[in-house]
Short mmCIF file of C-alpha atoms in Angstrom, two decimals:
data_model
loop_
_atom_site.label_atom_id
_atom_site.label_comp_id
_atom_site.label_asym_id
_atom_site.label_seq_id
_atom_site.Cartn_x
_atom_site.Cartn_y
_atom_site.Cartn_z
CA MET A 1 0.00 0.00 0.00
CA SER A 2 1.33 3.43 -0.89
CA ALA A 3 0.45 6.58 1.00
CA LEU A 4 -1.69 9.20 -0.70
CA PRO A 5 -0.20 12.65 -1.34
CA LEU A 6 -1.10 15.08 1.41
CA LYS A 7 -2.93 17.34 -1.04
CA ASN A 8 -5.38 14.49 -1.65
CA ILE A 9 -6.30 14.02 2.00
CA LEU A 10 -6.25 17.58 3.33
CA THR A 11 -9.53 19.48 3.43
CA ARG A 12 -8.26 22.92 4.43
CA PRO A 13 -5.00 24.88 4.79
CA LEU A 14 -3.11 24.32 8.00
CA LEU A 15 -3.29 27.05 10.61
CA CYS A 16 -0.96 27.06 13.61
CA PRO A 17 -1.48 29.44 16.54
CA LYS A 18 1.05 32.17 17.13
CA VAL A 19 3.19 31.76 20.22
CA THR A 20 1.75 33.82 23.08
CA LEU A 21 4.41 35.80 24.92
CA LYS A 22 2.22 36.44 27.96
CA ALA A 23 -0.74 34.13 28.50
CA ALA A 24 -3.61 36.12 29.95
CA GLN A 25 -5.27 34.08 32.67
CA LYS A 26 -5.93 36.96 35.07
CA TRP A 27 -7.18 36.96 38.58
CA ARG A 28 -7.64 39.62 41.22
CA THR A 29 -5.30 39.85 44.18
CA SER A 30 -6.24 40.99 47.64
CA ASN A 31 -5.40 44.52 46.54
CA SER A 32 -8.16 45.72 44.22
CA SER A 33 -5.83 48.16 42.48
CA ALA A 34 -3.54 45.40 41.13
CA SER A 35 -4.04 42.62 38.61
CA VAL A 36 -1.74 39.65 38.05
CA SER A 37 -1.20 37.68 34.84
CA GLN A 38 0.45 34.30 34.64
CA GLY A 39 2.40 33.49 31.49
CA TYR A 40 5.63 32.48 29.76
CA ASP A 41 8.58 34.55 28.61
CA VAL A 42 9.63 32.93 25.32
CA THR A 43 13.07 34.57 25.12
CA SER A 44 14.23 33.30 28.52
CA ARG A 45 11.82 30.31 28.63
CA THR A 46 10.79 31.14 32.20
CA HIS A 47 7.43 31.00 33.92
CA VAL A 48 6.56 34.54 35.06
CA PHE A 49 3.97 36.53 36.96
CA VAL A 50 3.16 39.95 35.49
CA VAL A 51 1.88 42.43 38.11
CA ARG A 52 0.10 45.54 36.82
CA ARG A 53 -0.81 48.47 39.05
CA ALA A 54 -3.75 50.64 38.10
CA ALA A 55 -2.98 53.33 40.69
CA ALA A 56 -0.39 54.23 43.29
CA SER A 57 -0.53 52.03 46.36
CA PRO A 58 1.66 51.70 49.48
CA GLN A 59 1.83 47.90 49.00
CA PHE A 60 3.93 48.37 45.84
CA SER A 61 7.07 50.42 45.41
CA THR A 62 6.53 50.80 41.66
CA SER A 63 4.90 53.69 39.85
CA ALA A 64 1.38 53.48 38.41
CA GLY A 65 1.11 51.22 35.35
CA GLU A 66 4.58 49.71 35.76
CA ILE A 67 5.00 45.99 35.03
CA LEU A 68 6.97 43.81 37.44
CA LYS A 69 8.06 40.37 36.26
CA VAL A 70 8.69 37.75 38.91
CA LYS A 71 10.15 34.38 37.98
CA MET A 72 8.29 31.43 39.36
CA SER A 73 10.17 28.17 39.92
CA SER A 74 7.73 25.39 39.24
CA SER A 75 8.18 22.28 41.35
CA CYS A 76 5.95 20.25 39.05
CA ARG A 77 7.78 18.09 36.52
CA ARG A 78 4.92 17.87 34.03
CA PRO A 79 6.08 19.56 30.80
CA GLU A 80 2.59 20.87 29.94
CA HIS A 81 2.80 23.06 33.07
CA MET A 82 6.10 24.61 32.03
CA ALA A 83 5.24 26.08 28.61
CA PRO A 84 3.05 25.54 25.54
CA PRO A 85 4.17 22.55 23.41
CA GLU A 86 5.48 24.65 20.53
CA VAL A 87 7.63 26.57 23.05
CA PHE A 88 8.68 23.73 25.33
CA TYR A 89 9.88 21.49 22.47
CA ASN A 90 12.46 23.85 20.99
CA GLU A 91 15.54 22.73 19.07
CA ALA A 92 17.54 21.77 22.15
CA GLU A 93 14.68 19.86 23.77
CA ALA A 94 13.81 18.11 20.51
CA LYS A 95 17.35 16.84 19.99
CA LYS A 96 17.65 15.75 23.62
CA TYR A 97 14.27 13.97 23.41
CA SER A 98 15.22 12.06 20.25
CA GLN A 99 18.68 11.01 21.46
CA ASN A 100 17.64 9.75 24.90
CA SER A 101 17.84 5.96 24.82
CA ARG A 102 15.37 5.59 27.68
CA MET A 103 12.85 7.83 25.93
CA ILE A 104 13.27 5.89 22.68
CA GLU A 105 12.63 2.62 24.51
CA ILE A 106 9.51 3.95 26.26
CA GLN A 107 8.12 5.37 23.01
CA SER A 108 8.72 2.04 21.25
CA GLN A 109 6.93 0.11 23.99
CA MET A 110 3.98 2.49 24.07
CA SER A 111 3.67 2.44 20.28
CA GLU A 112 3.73 -1.34 20.22
CA ARG A 113 1.01 -1.55 22.85
CA ALA A 114 -1.12 1.11 21.10
CA LEU A 115 -0.84 -0.77 17.80
CA GLU A 116 -1.99 -3.96 19.52
CA LEU A 117 -5.04 -2.19 20.91
CA LEU A 118 -5.95 -1.03 17.38
CA SER A 119 -6.53 -4.71 16.49
CA LEU A 120 -5.65 -4.25 12.84
CA PRO A 121 -5.94 -7.23 10.47
CA GLU A 122 -2.71 -9.21 10.29
CA GLY A 123 -0.78 -9.11 7.05
CA HIS A 124 -2.80 -6.17 5.71
CA PRO A 125 -0.99 -2.78 5.51
CA CYS A 126 -3.13 0.09 6.80
CA PHE A 127 -3.07 3.87 6.52
CA LEU A 128 -2.69 5.30 10.03
CA LEU A 129 -2.59 8.73 11.67
CA ASP A 130 -0.04 9.55 14.38
CA VAL A 131 -1.23 12.55 16.43
CA GLY A 132 1.61 14.34 18.20
CA CYS A 133 4.16 12.37 16.19
CA GLY A 134 7.09 14.52 17.36
CA SER A 135 10.38 13.27 15.94
CA GLY A 136 8.80 10.11 14.53
CA LEU A 137 9.80 7.61 17.21
CA SER A 138 6.33 6.08 17.33
CA GLY A 139 6.09 6.20 13.53
CA ASP A 140 9.21 4.04 13.26
CA HIS A 141 7.33 1.15 14.82
CA LEU A 142 4.40 1.65 12.44
CA THR A 143 6.82 1.43 9.52
CA GLU A 144 8.42 -1.71 10.91
CA GLU A 145 4.97 -3.32 11.03
CA GLY A 146 4.45 -2.51 7.34
CA HIS A 147 1.92 0.34 7.72
CA CYS A 148 1.87 3.73 6.00
CA TRP A 149 1.29 6.71 8.24
CA VAL A 150 0.89 10.47 8.45
CA GLY A 151 2.12 12.36 11.51
CA ILE A 152 0.89 15.72 12.77
CA ASP A 153 2.62 17.85 15.40
CA ILE A 154 2.65 21.48 16.52
CA SER A 155 6.42 21.70 17.17
CA THR A 156 8.50 22.68 14.15
CA ALA A 157 11.68 21.68 15.99
CA MET A 158 10.43 18.13 16.53
CA LEU A 159 9.35 17.82 12.90
CA ASP A 160 12.77 19.07 11.77
CA VAL A 161 14.37 16.26 13.76
CA ALA A 162 11.98 13.80 12.12
CA LEU A 163 13.04 15.06 8.70
CA ASP A 164 16.70 14.69 9.64
CA ARG A 165 15.98 11.12 10.74
CA GLU A 166 14.36 10.44 7.34
CA VAL A 167 11.24 8.84 8.75
CA GLU A 168 9.03 6.96 6.30
CA GLY A 169 5.76 8.78 7.05
CA ASP A 170 4.47 12.13 5.81
CA LEU A 171 4.65 15.01 8.29
CA VAL A 172 2.12 17.78 8.87
CA LEU A 173 2.57 20.92 10.98
CA GLY A 174 -0.65 21.65 12.84
CA ASP A 175 -2.40 22.18 16.18
CA MET A 176 -4.65 19.26 17.05
CA GLY A 177 -6.79 21.61 19.13
CA GLN A 178 -7.85 23.29 15.89
CA GLY A 179 -9.00 19.99 14.42
CA MET A 180 -7.69 17.41 11.97
CA PRO A 181 -7.49 18.85 8.42
CA PHE A 182 -8.11 15.59 6.57
CA ARG A 183 -10.84 14.33 4.28
CA PRO A 184 -13.56 12.06 5.73
CA GLY A 185 -12.75 8.36 5.91
CA THR A 186 -9.05 8.81 5.18
CA PHE A 187 -7.42 6.69 7.90
CA ASP A 188 -7.84 3.08 9.03
CA GLY A 189 -6.78 3.94 12.58
CA CYS A 190 -5.09 6.48 14.82
CA ILE A 191 -2.54 6.35 17.61
CA SER A 192 -1.17 9.07 19.87
CA ILE A 193 1.59 8.77 22.44
CA SER A 194 1.76 11.27 25.33
CA ALA A 195 0.08 14.14 23.48
CA LEU A 196 -3.61 14.32 24.33
CA GLN A 197 -3.17 15.74 27.85
CA TRP A 198 -1.71 18.94 26.37
CA LEU A 199 -5.23 19.91 25.24
CA CYS A 200 -6.38 20.04 28.87
CA ASN A 201 -4.40 23.26 29.46
CA ALA A 202 -5.32 26.77 28.32
CA ASP A 203 -2.10 28.29 26.99
CA LYS A 204 -3.98 31.35 25.66
CA LYS A 205 -6.84 33.37 27.01
CA THR A 206 -8.87 32.30 23.96
CA HIS A 207 -8.28 28.60 24.67
CA SER A 208 -11.11 26.55 26.12
CA PRO A 209 -10.01 22.95 26.87
CA PRO A 210 -13.52 21.43 26.44
CA LYS A 211 -14.01 23.19 23.10
CA ARG A 212 -10.54 22.26 21.82
CA LEU A 213 -11.02 18.63 22.86
CA TYR A 214 -14.41 18.46 21.15
CA THR A 215 -13.03 20.07 17.98
CA PHE A 216 -10.22 17.53 17.91
CA PHE A 217 -12.39 14.48 18.55
CA SER A 218 -15.16 15.50 16.14
CA THR A 219 -12.76 16.12 13.24
CA LEU A 220 -10.83 12.93 14.06
CA TYR A 221 -14.09 10.97 14.02
CA SER A 222 -14.77 12.28 10.53
CA SER A 223 -11.30 11.44 9.20
CA LEU A 224 -11.51 7.78 10.32
CA THR A 225 -13.23 5.02 8.41
CA ARG A 226 -16.30 3.57 10.08
CA GLY A 227 -15.30 0.77 12.40
CA ALA A 228 -11.77 2.11 12.89
CA ARG A 229 -10.17 2.59 16.29
CA ALA A 230 -8.17 5.38 17.87
CA VAL A 231 -5.81 4.65 20.78
CA PHE A 232 -4.34 7.44 22.92
CA GLN A 233 -1.64 6.81 25.50
CA ILE A 234 -1.99 9.62 28.03
CA TYR A 235 -0.60 10.75 31.38
CA PRO A 236 -3.67 12.20 33.13
CA GLU A 237 -3.01 14.60 35.96
CA ASN A 238 -6.16 13.70 37.91
CA SER A 239 -9.58 12.08 37.56
CA GLU A 240 -11.12 15.37 36.41
CA GLN A 241 -8.90 15.34 33.33
CA LEU A 242 -9.97 11.80 32.51
CA GLU A 243 -13.63 12.73 32.83
CA LEU A 244 -13.13 15.81 30.65
CA ILE A 245 -11.37 13.87 27.90
CA THR A 246 -13.78 10.93 27.83
CA ALA A 247 -16.85 13.19 27.98
CA GLN A 248 -15.76 15.19 24.93
CA ALA A 249 -14.84 12.01 23.04
CA MET A 250 -18.28 10.49 23.65
CA LYS A 251 -19.92 13.80 22.73
CA ALA A 252 -18.13 13.66 19.36
CA GLY A 253 -19.61 10.23 18.63
CA PHE A 254 -16.94 7.83 19.81
CA THR A 255 -17.60 4.80 21.98
CA GLY A 256 -15.09 2.91 24.08
CA GLY A 257 -13.30 3.64 27.31
CA MET A 258 -10.07 3.60 29.28
CA VAL A 259 -7.70 0.63 29.33
CA VAL A 260 -5.28 0.63 32.28
CA ASP A 261 -2.19 -1.58 32.16
CA TYR A 262 -0.75 -2.69 35.50
CA PRO A 263 -3.22 -0.69 37.63
CA ASN A 264 -1.61 -1.82 40.90
CA SER A 265 1.86 -0.64 39.93
CA THR A 266 3.18 2.86 40.46
CA LYS A 267 5.82 2.95 37.72
CA ALA A 268 4.41 0.50 35.17
CA LYS A 269 0.82 1.86 35.20
CA LYS A 270 -0.18 3.15 31.76
CA PHE A 271 -3.46 4.70 30.58
CA PHE A 272 -4.78 4.02 27.07
CA LEU A 273 -7.97 5.66 25.80
CA CYS A 274 -9.40 3.18 23.29
CA LEU A 275 -12.12 4.68 21.07
CA PHE A 276 -14.33 3.12 18.39
CA ALA A 277 -15.61 5.13 15.41
CA GLY A 278 -19.04 4.18 14.10
CA VAL A 279 -19.47 0.82 15.83
CA SER A 280 -19.36 -0.38 19.42
CA GLY A 281 -16.59 -2.89 20.06
CA VAL A 282 -15.42 -4.94 23.00
CA LEU A 283 -13.01 -2.95 25.12
CA PRO A 284 -9.65 -4.75 25.44
CA LYS A 285 -8.43 -5.82 28.86
CA GLY A 286 -5.50 -4.08 30.45
CA LEU A 287 -2.28 -5.87 31.32
CA ASP A 288 -1.53 -6.90 34.88
CA SER A 289 0.90 -9.11 36.73
CA ASP A 290 -1.29 -12.20 36.21
CA THR A 291 -1.40 -11.92 32.43
CA ALA A 292 2.32 -11.21 32.35
CA ASP A 293 3.09 -14.37 34.35
CA ARG A 294 0.79 -16.59 32.26
CA GLY A 295 2.32 -15.44 29.00
CA VAL A 296 -0.92 -14.31 27.39
CA PRO A 297 -0.42 -13.99 23.60
CA ASN A 298 -0.62 -10.65 21.80
CA GLN A 299 0.34 -8.76 24.94
CA VAL A 300 3.39 -6.55 25.33
CA GLN A 301 5.59 -7.32 28.30
CA PHE A 302 6.78 -4.02 29.75
CA SER A 303 10.20 -5.02 31.00
CA GLY A 304 13.61 -3.43 30.86
CA GLN A 305 14.64 -5.60 27.91
CA ARG A 306 14.07 -4.58 24.32
CA SER A 307 12.64 -7.86 23.03
CA ARG A 308 10.37 -6.48 20.31
CA PHE A 309 11.77 -8.71 17.58
CA LYS A 310 11.53 -12.12 19.25
CA ASN A 311 7.97 -12.85 18.10
CA MET A 312 7.67 -11.00 14.80
CA LYS A 313 6.27 -14.03 12.91
CA GLY A 314 8.69 -14.25 10.01
CA LYS A 315 9.56 -10.56 9.81
CA SER A 316 13.17 -9.56 9.35
CA VAL A 317 15.18 -8.57 12.39
CA LYS A 318 16.15 -4.91 12.45
CA LYS A 319 19.48 -3.91 10.85
CA THR A 320 19.89 -7.23 9.04
CA ARG A 321 20.38 -7.47 5.28
CA ASP A 322 16.78 -8.58 4.66
CA TRP A 323 15.44 -5.73 6.78
CA ILE A 324 17.54 -3.19 4.88
CA LEU A 325 16.43 -4.58 1.51
CA GLU A 326 12.77 -4.40 2.54
CA LYS A 327 13.20 -0.80 3.70
CA LYS A 328 14.90 0.19 0.44
CA GLU A 329 12.11 -1.45 -1.55
CA ARG A 330 9.47 0.51 0.38
CA ARG A 331 11.31 3.73 -0.39
CA ARG A 332 11.48 2.86 -4.07
CA ARG A 333 7.71 2.37 -4.12
CA GLN A 334 7.38 5.81 -2.55
CA GLY A 335 9.41 7.33 -5.39
CA ARG A 336 12.51 8.12 -3.35
CA GLU A 337 16.09 7.85 -4.57
CA VAL A 338 17.74 4.73 -3.15
CA ARG A 339 21.21 3.33 -3.75
CA ALA A 340 21.45 0.18 -5.81
CA ASP A 341 21.68 -3.17 -4.03
CA THR A 342 25.13 -4.75 -3.98
CA LYS A 343 26.87 -7.63 -2.27
CA TYR A 344 27.96 -5.15 0.40
CA THR A 345 24.42 -4.11 1.31
CA GLY A 346 23.79 -4.79 4.99
CA ARG A 347 27.21 -6.31 5.60
CA GLN A 348 28.36 -6.66 9.19
CA ARG A 349 31.72 -4.99 9.74
CA LYS A 350 34.16 -6.51 12.17
CA PRO A 351 34.48 -4.65 15.50
CA ARG A 352 37.51 -2.40 15.74
CA PHE A 353 39.92 -2.61 18.62
#
């Protein structure tokens, strides 16, 4: 299966929001003559409070109308609390994210589990959507499984890294909170790794998390074929976020629910929102210690070992000659320039002293 050109699946031009220098969530302080804004300084990438005085007051030593910036050190480690995604994932963060071996391993495991939950037909290549694709780490696993995919992300720095890595999928710059700009019935399925929770924050004063979530889910519902699934791996902050996300998904027409892997574990617990478009399906069961011990088939074992290629059912092991030849053949079908095959293709060089 070959991927369609983007011009054949897009319904409208892509619009990305401008980066807001000072987000405008305002509240009143105890002093009625002062107002405080909470926001982000893009140049220094710091979280700031902006204090504005409307009139002279003994509580402040500044003149009327003067702006006082105060840096706020956030103790929370959640990246969505530090800055908007297009600001947080700058060039330095994008390179660090894509070169971290632990992050690559986690992304591979999450992508493998999300693809299992899609329950795609075996041996049949599908056309998939990767929401929040970033540098293409999750898309690499889709390519290894023989699927074509399109990735959409709001960070230009992350997409630049994906281009440098020469990922197989097509890349789209866009804000998922503004909706999916694809034609109806384009994709056979959708996955998203660690991206959906960003929509629960209002990075601008015009942002409304419920409205942005509904816009995303309703346009995603339209772009999927009837009977397709969408699987989102998320890191919810609290139960209110889960209720907000699921409520907007059901309002858009999806059915399904939350699948929790290893619910009794602190570190291994993972949340997957499994949604059905058009038909009601049976919600998959989450992994736990019992299923891991019994060796249940078609279940990913989340361990420290990278054993993704032990049970690939006849597929070539990564970096071998057969795997390289298959990858080059896929690129030829996509119209890309590929070097000719020789007896040296995929050869294993001897280790140097």
